[in-house]
PDB file of C-alpha atoms in Angstrom:
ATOM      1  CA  UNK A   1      13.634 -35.009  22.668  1.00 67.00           C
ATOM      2  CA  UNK A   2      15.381 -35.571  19.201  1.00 69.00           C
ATOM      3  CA  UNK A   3      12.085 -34.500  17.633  1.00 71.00           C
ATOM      4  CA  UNK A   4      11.689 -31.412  19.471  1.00 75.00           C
ATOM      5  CA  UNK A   5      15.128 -30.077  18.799  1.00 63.00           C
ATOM      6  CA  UNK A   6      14.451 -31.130  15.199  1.00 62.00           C
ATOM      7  CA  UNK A   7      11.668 -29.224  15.072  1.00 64.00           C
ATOM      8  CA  UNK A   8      13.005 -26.173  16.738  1.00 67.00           C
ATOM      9  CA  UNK A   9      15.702 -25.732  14.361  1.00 64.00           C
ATOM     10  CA  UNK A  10      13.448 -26.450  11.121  1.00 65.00           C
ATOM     11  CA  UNK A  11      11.524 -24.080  12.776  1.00 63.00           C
ATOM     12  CA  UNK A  12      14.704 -21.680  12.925  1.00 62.00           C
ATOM     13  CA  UNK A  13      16.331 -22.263   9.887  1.00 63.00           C
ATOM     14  CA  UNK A  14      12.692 -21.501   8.049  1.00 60.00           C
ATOM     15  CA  UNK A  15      12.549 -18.522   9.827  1.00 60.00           C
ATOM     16  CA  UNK A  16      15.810 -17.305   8.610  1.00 56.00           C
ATOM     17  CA  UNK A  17      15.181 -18.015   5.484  1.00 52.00           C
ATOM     18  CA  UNK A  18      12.239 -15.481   5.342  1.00 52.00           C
ATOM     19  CA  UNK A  19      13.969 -12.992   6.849  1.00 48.00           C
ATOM     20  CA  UNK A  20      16.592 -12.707   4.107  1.00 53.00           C
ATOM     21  CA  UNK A  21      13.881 -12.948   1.618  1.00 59.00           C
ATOM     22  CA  UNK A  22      12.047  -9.525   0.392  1.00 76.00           C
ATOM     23  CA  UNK A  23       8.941  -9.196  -1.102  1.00 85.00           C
ATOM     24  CA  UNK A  24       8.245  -5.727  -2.949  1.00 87.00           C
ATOM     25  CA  UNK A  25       4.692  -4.747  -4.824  1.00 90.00           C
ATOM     26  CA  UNK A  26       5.606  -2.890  -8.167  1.00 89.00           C
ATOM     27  CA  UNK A  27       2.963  -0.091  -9.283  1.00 87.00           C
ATOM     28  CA  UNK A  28       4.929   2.310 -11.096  1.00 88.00           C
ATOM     29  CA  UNK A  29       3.962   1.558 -15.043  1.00 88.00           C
ATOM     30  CA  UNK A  30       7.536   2.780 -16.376  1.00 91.00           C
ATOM     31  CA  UNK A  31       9.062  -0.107 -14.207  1.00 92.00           C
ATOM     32  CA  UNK A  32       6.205  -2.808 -14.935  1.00 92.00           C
ATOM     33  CA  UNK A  33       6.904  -2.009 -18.484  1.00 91.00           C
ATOM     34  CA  UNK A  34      10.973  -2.558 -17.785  1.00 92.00           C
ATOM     35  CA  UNK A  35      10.199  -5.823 -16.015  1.00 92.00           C
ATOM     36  CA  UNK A  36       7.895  -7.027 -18.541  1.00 92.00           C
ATOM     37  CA  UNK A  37      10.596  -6.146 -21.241  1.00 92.00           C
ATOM     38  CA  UNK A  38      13.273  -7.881 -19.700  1.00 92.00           C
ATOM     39  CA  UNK A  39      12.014 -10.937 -17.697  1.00 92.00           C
ATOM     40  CA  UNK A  40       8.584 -11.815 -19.713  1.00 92.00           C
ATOM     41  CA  UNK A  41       9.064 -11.472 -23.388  1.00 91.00           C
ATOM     42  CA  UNK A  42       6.497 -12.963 -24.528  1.00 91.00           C
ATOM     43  CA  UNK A  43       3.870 -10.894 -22.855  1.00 91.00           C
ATOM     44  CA  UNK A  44       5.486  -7.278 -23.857  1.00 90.00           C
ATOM     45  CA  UNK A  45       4.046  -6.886 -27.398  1.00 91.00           C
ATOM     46  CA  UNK A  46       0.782  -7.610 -25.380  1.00 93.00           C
ATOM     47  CA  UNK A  47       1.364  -4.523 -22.914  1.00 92.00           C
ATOM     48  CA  UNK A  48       2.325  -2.524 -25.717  1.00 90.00           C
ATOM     49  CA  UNK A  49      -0.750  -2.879 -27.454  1.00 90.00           C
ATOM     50  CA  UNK A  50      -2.786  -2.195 -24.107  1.00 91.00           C
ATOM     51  CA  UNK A  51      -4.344  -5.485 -24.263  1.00 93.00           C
ATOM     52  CA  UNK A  52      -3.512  -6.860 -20.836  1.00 93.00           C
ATOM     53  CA  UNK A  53      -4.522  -5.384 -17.341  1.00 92.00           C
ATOM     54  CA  UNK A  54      -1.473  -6.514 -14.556  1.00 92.00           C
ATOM     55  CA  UNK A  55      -3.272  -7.463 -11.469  1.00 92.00           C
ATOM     56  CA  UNK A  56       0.108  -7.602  -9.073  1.00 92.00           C
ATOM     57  CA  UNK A  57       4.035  -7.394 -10.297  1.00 92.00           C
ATOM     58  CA  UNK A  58       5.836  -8.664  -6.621  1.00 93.00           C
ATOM     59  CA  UNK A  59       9.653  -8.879  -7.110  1.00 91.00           C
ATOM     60  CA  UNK A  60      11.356 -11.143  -4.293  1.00 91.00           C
ATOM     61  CA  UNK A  61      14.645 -11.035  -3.161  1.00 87.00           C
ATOM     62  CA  UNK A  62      15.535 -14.295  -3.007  1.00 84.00           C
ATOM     63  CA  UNK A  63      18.317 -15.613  -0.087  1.00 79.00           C
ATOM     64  CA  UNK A  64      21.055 -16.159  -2.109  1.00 82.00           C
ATOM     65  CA  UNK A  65      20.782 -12.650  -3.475  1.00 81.00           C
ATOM     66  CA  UNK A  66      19.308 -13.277  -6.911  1.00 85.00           C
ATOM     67  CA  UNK A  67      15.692 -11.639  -8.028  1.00 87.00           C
ATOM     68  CA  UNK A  68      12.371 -13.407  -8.934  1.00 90.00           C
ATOM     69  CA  UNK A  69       9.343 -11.541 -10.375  1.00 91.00           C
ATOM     70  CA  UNK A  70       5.747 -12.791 -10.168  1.00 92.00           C
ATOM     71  CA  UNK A  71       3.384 -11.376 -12.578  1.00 93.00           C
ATOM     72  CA  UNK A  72      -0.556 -12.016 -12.239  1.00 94.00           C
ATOM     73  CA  UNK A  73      -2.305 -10.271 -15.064  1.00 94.00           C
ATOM     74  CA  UNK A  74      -5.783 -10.882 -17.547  1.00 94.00           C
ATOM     75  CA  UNK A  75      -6.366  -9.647 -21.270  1.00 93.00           C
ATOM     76  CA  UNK A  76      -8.989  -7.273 -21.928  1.00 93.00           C
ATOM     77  CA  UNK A  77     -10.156  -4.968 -24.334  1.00 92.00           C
ATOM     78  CA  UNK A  78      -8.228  -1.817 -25.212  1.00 92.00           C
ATOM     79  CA  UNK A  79     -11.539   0.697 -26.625  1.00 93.00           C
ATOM     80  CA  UNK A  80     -10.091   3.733 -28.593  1.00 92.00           C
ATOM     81  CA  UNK A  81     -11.157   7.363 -27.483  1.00 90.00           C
ATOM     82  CA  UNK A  82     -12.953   9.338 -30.545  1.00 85.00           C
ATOM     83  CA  UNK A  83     -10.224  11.332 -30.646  1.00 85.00           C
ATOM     84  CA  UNK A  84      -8.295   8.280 -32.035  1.00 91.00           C
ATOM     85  CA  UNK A  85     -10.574   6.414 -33.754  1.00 92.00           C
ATOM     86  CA  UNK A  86     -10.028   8.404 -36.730  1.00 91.00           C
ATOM     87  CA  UNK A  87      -6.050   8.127 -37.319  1.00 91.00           C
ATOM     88  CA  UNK A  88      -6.752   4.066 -36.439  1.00 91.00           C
ATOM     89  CA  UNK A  89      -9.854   3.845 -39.058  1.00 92.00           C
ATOM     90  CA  UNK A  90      -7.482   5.930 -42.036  1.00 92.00           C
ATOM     91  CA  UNK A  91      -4.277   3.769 -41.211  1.00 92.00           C
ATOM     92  CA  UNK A  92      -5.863   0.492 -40.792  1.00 90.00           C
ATOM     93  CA  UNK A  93      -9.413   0.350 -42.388  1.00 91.00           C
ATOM     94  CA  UNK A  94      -9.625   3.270 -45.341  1.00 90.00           C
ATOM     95  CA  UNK A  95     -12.651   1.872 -46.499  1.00 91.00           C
ATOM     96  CA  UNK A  96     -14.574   2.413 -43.098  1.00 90.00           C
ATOM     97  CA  UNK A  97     -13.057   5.666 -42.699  1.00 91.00           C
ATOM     98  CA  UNK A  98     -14.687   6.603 -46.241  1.00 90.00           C
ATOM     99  CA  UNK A  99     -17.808   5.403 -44.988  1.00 90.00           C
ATOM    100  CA  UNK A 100     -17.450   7.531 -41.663  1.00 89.00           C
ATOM    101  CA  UNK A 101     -16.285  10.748 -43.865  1.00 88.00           C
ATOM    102  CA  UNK A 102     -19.221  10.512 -46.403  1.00 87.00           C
ATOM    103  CA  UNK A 103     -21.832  10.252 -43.391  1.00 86.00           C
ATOM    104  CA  UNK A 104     -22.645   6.288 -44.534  1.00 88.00           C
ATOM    105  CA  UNK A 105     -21.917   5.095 -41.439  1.00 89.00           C
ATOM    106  CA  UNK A 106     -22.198   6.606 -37.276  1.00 87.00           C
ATOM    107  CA  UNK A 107     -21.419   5.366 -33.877  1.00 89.00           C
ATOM    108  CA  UNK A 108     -18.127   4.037 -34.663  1.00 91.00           C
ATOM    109  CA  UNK A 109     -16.091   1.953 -31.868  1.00 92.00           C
ATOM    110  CA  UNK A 110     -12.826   0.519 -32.291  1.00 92.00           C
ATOM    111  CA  UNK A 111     -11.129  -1.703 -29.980  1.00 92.00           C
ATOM    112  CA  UNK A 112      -7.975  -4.353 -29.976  1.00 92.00           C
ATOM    113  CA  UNK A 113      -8.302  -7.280 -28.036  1.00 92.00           C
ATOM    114  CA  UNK A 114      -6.380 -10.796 -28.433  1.00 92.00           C
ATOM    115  CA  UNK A 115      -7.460 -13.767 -30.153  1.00 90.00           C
ATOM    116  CA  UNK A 116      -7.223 -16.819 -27.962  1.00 88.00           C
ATOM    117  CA  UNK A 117      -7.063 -19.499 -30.789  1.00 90.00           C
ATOM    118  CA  UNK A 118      -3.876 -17.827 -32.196  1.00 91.00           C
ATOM    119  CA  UNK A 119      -2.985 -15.123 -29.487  1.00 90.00           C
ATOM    120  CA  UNK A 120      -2.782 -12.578 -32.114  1.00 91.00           C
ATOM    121  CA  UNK A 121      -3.541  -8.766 -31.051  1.00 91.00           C
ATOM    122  CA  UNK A 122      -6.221  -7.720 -34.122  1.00 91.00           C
ATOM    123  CA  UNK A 123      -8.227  -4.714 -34.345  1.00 91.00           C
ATOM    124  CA  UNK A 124     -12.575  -4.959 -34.106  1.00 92.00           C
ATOM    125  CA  UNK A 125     -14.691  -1.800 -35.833  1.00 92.00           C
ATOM    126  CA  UNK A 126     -18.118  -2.035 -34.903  1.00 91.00           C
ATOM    127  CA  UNK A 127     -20.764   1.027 -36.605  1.00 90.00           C
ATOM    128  CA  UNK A 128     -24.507   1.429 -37.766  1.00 90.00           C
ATOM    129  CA  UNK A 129     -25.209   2.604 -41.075  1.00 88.00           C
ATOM    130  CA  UNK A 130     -26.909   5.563 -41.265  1.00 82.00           C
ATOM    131  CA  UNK A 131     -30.427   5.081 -42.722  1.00 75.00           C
ATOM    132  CA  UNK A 132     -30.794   8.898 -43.257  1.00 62.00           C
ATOM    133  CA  UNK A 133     -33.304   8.571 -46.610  1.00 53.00           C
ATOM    134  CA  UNK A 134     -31.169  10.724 -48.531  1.00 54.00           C
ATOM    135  CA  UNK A 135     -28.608   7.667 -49.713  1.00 50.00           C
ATOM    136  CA  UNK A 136     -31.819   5.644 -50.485  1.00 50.00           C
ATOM    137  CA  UNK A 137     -33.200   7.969 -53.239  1.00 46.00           C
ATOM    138  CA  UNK A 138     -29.534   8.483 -55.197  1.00 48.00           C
ATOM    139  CA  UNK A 139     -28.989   5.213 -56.249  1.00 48.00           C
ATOM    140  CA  UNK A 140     -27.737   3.557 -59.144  1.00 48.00           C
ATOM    141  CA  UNK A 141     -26.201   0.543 -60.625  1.00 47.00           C
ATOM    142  CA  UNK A 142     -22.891   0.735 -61.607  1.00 46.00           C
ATOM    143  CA  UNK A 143     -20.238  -1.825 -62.659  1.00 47.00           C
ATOM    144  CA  UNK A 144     -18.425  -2.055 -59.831  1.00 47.00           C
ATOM    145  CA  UNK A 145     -21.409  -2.391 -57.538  1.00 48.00           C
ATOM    146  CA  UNK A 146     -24.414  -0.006 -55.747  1.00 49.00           C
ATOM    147  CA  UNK A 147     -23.227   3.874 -55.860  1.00 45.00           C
ATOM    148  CA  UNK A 148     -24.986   6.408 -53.974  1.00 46.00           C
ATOM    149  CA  UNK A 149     -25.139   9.925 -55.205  1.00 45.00           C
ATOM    150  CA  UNK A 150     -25.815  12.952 -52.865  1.00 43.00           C
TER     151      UNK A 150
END
């Protein structure tokens, strides 16, 4: 009988316990960003950058009244639009972007993604060079290296 009424209020007092707790899903990004800011530091220059896709933000009310947030999230890739490749390319990689301007180089992609040896954010440019003949037939050697004349 002791084990029954043991039970029953383990039972009860477990019970109780959930109903005082609160479980909320977050979606709006203003407020993920806010809750990443404040409670996970270390992951907000990540979300800045675009380089991590939140799964699920739940905050729970806890019993005694205080909050706890859990975050389940995975890094990706964050690809630039063509509209933007070209202010990332001039800022960031002038050379490429000279390339791009002269016609050297085509199908430019840029994307940011994070290093998992160092967790660094960096910045990958992938292109093909143009093999249009016209850069074949200028050449010259000059002091500095190959120059192509148009």
């Amino acid at each position: 009988m002791k084990k029954i009424v043991l039970l029953a209020a383990l039972f009860c007092t477990l019970f109780c316990v959930q109903a005082f707790a609160e479980k909320r899903n977050i979606t709006d990004s203003e407020e993920i960003a806010k809750v990443i800011g404040e409670y996970y530091p270390n992951l907000d220059a990540y979300y800045a950058a675009g380089v991590i896709d939140v799964d699920s933000l739940y905050e729970e009310t806890l019993s005694d009244g205080s909050t706890k947030y859990d975050i389940k999230y995975k890094f990706k890739k964050n690809y630039y639009g063509q509209d933007e490749i070209d202010g990332v390319l001039r800022n960031e990689f002038p050379d490429v972007y000279a390339m791009k301007a002269h016609g050297v180089i085509k199908d430019v992609s840029v994307y940011r993604f994070v290093e998992k040896n160092t967790g660094k954010v960096l910045t990958n440019v992938a292109y093909n060079r143009n093999t249009d003949r016209r850069f074949e037939i200028g050449r010259f050697r000059h002091r500095n290296g190959w120059m192509a004349i148009r």
